[in-house]
PDB file of C-alpha atoms in Angstrom:
ATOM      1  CA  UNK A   1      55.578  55.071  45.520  1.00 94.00           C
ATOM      2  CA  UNK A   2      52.397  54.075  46.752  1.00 97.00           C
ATOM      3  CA  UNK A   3      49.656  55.324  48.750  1.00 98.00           C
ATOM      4  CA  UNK A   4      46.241  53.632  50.334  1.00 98.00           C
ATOM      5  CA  UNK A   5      43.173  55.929  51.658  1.00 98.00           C
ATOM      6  CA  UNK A   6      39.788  54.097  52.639  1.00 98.00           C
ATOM      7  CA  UNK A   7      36.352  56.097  53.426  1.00 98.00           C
ATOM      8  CA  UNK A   8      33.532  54.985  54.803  1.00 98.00           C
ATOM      9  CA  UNK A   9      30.488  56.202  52.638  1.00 98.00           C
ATOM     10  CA  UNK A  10      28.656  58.399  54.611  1.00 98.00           C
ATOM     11  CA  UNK A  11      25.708  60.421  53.424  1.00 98.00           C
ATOM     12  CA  UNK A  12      27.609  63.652  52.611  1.00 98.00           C
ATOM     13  CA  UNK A  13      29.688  61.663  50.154  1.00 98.00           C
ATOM     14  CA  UNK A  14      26.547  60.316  48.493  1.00 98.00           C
ATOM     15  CA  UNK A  15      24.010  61.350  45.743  1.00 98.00           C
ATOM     16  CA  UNK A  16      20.642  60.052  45.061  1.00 97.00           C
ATOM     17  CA  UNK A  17      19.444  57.152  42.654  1.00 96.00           C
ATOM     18  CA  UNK A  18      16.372  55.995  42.720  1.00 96.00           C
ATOM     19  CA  UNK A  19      15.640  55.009  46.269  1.00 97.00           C
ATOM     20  CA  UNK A  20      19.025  54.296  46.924  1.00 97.00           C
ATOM     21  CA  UNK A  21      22.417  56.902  48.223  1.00 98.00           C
ATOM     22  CA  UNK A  22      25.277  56.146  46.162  1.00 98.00           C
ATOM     23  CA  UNK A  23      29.027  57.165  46.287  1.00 98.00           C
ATOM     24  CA  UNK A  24      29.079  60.570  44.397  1.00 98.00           C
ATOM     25  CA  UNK A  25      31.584  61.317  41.958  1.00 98.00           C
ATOM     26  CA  UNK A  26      32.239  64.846  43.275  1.00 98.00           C
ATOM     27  CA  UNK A  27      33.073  62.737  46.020  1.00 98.00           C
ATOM     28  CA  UNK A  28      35.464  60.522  44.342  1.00 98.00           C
ATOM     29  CA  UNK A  29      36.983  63.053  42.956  1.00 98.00           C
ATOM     30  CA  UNK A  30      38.008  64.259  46.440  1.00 98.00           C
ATOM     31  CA  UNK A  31      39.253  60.478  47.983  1.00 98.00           C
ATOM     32  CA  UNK A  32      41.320  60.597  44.412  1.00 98.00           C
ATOM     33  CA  UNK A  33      42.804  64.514  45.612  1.00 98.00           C
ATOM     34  CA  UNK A  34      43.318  63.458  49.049  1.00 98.00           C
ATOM     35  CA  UNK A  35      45.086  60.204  48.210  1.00 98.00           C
ATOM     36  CA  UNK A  36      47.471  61.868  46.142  1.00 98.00           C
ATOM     37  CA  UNK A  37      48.353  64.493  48.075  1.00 98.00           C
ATOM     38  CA  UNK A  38      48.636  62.302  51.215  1.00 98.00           C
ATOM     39  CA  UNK A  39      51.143  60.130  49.385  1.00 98.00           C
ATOM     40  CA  UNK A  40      53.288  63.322  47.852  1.00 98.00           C
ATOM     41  CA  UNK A  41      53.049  65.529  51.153  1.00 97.00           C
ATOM     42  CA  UNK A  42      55.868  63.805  53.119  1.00 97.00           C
ATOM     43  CA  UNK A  43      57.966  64.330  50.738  1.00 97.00           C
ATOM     44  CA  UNK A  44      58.329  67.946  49.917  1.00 97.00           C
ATOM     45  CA  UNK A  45      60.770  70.372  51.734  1.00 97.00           C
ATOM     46  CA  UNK A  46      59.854  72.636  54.072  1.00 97.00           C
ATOM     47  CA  UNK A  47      58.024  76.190  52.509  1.00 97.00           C
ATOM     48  CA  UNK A  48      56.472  73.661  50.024  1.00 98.00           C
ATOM     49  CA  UNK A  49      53.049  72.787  48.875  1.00 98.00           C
ATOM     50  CA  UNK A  50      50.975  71.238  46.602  1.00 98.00           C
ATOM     51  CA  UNK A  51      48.117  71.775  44.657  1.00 98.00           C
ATOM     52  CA  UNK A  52      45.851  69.659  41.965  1.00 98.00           C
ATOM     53  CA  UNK A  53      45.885  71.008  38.549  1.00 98.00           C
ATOM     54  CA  UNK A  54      44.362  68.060  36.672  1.00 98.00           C
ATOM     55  CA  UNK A  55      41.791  65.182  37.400  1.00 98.00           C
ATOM     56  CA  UNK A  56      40.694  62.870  34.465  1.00 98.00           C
ATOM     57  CA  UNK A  57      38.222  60.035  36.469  1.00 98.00           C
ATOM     58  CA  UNK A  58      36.120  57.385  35.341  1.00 98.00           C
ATOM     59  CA  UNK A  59      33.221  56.100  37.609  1.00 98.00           C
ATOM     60  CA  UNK A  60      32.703  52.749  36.654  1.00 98.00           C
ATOM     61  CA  UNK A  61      30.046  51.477  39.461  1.00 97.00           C
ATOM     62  CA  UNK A  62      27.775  52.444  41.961  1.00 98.00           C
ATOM     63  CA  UNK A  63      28.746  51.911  45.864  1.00 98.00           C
ATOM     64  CA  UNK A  64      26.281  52.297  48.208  1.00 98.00           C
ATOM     65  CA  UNK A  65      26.131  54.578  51.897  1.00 98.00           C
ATOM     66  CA  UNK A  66      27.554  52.555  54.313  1.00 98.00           C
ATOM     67  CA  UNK A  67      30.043  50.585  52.595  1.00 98.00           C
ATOM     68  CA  UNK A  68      33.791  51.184  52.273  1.00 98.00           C
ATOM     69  CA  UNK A  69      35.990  52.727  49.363  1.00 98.00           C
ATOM     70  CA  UNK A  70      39.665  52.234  49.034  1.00 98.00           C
ATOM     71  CA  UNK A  71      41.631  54.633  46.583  1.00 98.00           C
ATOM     72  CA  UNK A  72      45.011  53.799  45.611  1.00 98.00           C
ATOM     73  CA  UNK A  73      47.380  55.926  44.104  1.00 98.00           C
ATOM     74  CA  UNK A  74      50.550  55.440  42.528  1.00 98.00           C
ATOM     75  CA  UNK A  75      53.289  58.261  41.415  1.00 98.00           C
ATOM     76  CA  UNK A  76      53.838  57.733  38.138  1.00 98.00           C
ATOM     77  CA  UNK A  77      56.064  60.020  37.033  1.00 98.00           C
ATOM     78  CA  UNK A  78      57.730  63.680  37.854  1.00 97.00           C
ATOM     79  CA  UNK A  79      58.757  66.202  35.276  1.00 97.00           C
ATOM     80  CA  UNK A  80      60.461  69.428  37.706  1.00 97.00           C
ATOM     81  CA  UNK A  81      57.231  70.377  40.066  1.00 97.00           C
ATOM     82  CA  UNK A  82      54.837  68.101  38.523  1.00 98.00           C
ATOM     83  CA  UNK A  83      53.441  65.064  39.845  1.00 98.00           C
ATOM     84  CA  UNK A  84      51.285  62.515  38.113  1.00 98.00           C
ATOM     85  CA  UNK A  85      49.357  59.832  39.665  1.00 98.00           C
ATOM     86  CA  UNK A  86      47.580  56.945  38.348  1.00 98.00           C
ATOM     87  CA  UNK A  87      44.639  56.407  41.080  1.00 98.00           C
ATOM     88  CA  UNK A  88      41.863  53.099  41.669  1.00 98.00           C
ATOM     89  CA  UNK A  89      39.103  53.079  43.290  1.00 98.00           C
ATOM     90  CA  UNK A  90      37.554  50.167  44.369  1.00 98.00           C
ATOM     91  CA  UNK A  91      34.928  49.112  47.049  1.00 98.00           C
ATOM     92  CA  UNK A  92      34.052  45.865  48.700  1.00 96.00           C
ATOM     93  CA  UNK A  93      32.799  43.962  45.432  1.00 97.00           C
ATOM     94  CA  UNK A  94      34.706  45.228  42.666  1.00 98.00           C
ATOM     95  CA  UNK A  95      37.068  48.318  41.216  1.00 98.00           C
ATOM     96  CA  UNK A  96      34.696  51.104  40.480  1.00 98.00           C
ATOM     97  CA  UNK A  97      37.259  53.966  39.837  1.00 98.00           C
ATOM     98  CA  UNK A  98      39.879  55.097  37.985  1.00 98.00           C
ATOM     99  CA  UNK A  99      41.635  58.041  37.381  1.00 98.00           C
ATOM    100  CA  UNK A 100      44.809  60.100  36.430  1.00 98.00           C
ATOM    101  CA  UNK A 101      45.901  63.379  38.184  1.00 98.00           C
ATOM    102  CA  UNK A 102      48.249  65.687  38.165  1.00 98.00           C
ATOM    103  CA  UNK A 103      49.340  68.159  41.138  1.00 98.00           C
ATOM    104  CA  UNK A 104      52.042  70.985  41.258  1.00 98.00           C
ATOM    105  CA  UNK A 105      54.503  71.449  44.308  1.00 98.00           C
ATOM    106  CA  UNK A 106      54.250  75.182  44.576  1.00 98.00           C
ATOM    107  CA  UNK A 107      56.146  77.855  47.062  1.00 98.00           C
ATOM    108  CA  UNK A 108      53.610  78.481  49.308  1.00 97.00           C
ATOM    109  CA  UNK A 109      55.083  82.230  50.255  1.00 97.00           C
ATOM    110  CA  UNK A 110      54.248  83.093  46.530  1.00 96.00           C
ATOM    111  CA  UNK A 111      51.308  81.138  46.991  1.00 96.00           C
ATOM    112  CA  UNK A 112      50.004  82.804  50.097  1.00 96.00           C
ATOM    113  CA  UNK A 113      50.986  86.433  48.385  1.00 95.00           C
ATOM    114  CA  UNK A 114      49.238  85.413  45.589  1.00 94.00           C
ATOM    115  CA  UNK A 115      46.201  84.736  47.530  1.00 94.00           C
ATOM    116  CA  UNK A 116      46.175  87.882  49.760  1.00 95.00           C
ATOM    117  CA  UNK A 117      46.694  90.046  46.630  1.00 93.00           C
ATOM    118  CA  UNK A 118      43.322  88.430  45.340  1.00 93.00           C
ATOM    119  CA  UNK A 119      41.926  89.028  48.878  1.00 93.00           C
ATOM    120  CA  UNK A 120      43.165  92.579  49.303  1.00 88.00           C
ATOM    121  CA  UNK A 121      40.022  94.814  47.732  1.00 76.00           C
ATOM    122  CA  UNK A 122      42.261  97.569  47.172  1.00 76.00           C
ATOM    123  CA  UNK A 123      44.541  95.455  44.649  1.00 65.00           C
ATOM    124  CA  UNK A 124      41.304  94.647  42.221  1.00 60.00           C
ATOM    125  CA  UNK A 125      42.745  90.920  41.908  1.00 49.00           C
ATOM    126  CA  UNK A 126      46.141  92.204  40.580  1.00 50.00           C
ATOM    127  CA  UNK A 127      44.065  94.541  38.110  1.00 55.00           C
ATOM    128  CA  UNK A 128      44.828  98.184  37.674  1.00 52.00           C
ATOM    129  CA  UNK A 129      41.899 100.748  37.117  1.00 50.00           C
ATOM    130  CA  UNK A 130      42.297 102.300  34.072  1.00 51.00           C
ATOM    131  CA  UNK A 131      39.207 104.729  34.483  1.00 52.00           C
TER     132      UNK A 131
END
């Protein structure tokens, strides 16, 4: 399976060089995230989520603001609730991305009650006081 994302680079997805704003790799990062979990999300049953666990990237060339950035991301394999993606990123010229990542279909219920626990100041993050 197969999936295809394209940005725009706009200025909040850029970092300074020089005198020039180039595609940030915070921001790649992200497109690499969002492709991914585009691609996996119509396929899990309802209650279901996902979440990255993993991102191993290589930014191999500088893309300037206002030009376009395609990621594509591939499902490469699935071992029980993990997914693993292979992931390029390329812009107008040339590839100048790459990465692998790995995300985790979890329950969201637990999730969620996970979440609130860590929320909840009375529950000290799960944490008993032993003062």
């Amino acid at each position: 399976m197969m999936h295809t994302q394209e940005w725009v680079v706009e200025e909040r997805y850029t970092t300074k060089r020089g005198d020039y704003r180039v595609f940030s790799t915070p921001s790649m990062t992200q497109l690499v995230e969002s492709t991914a979990n585009q691609l996996a999300a119509p396929h899990l049953k309802p209650g279901q989520g996902q979440v990255g666990v993993l991102v191993t990237i290589r930014h191999m060339g500088p893309t300037p603001m206002g030009k376009k950035v395609r990621a594509e991301a591939e499902l490469t394999a699935i071992d029980r609730r993990k997914l693993s993606f292979k992931v390029k990123v390329f812009d107008d010229v040339e590839q100048v991305g790459e990465a692998e990542h790995d995300r985790f279909v979890v329950d969201l219920d637990k999730y969620f009650e996970k979440l609130k626990k860590k929320l909840d100041p009375q529950s000290q993050g799960g944490k008993q006081d032993r003062s």
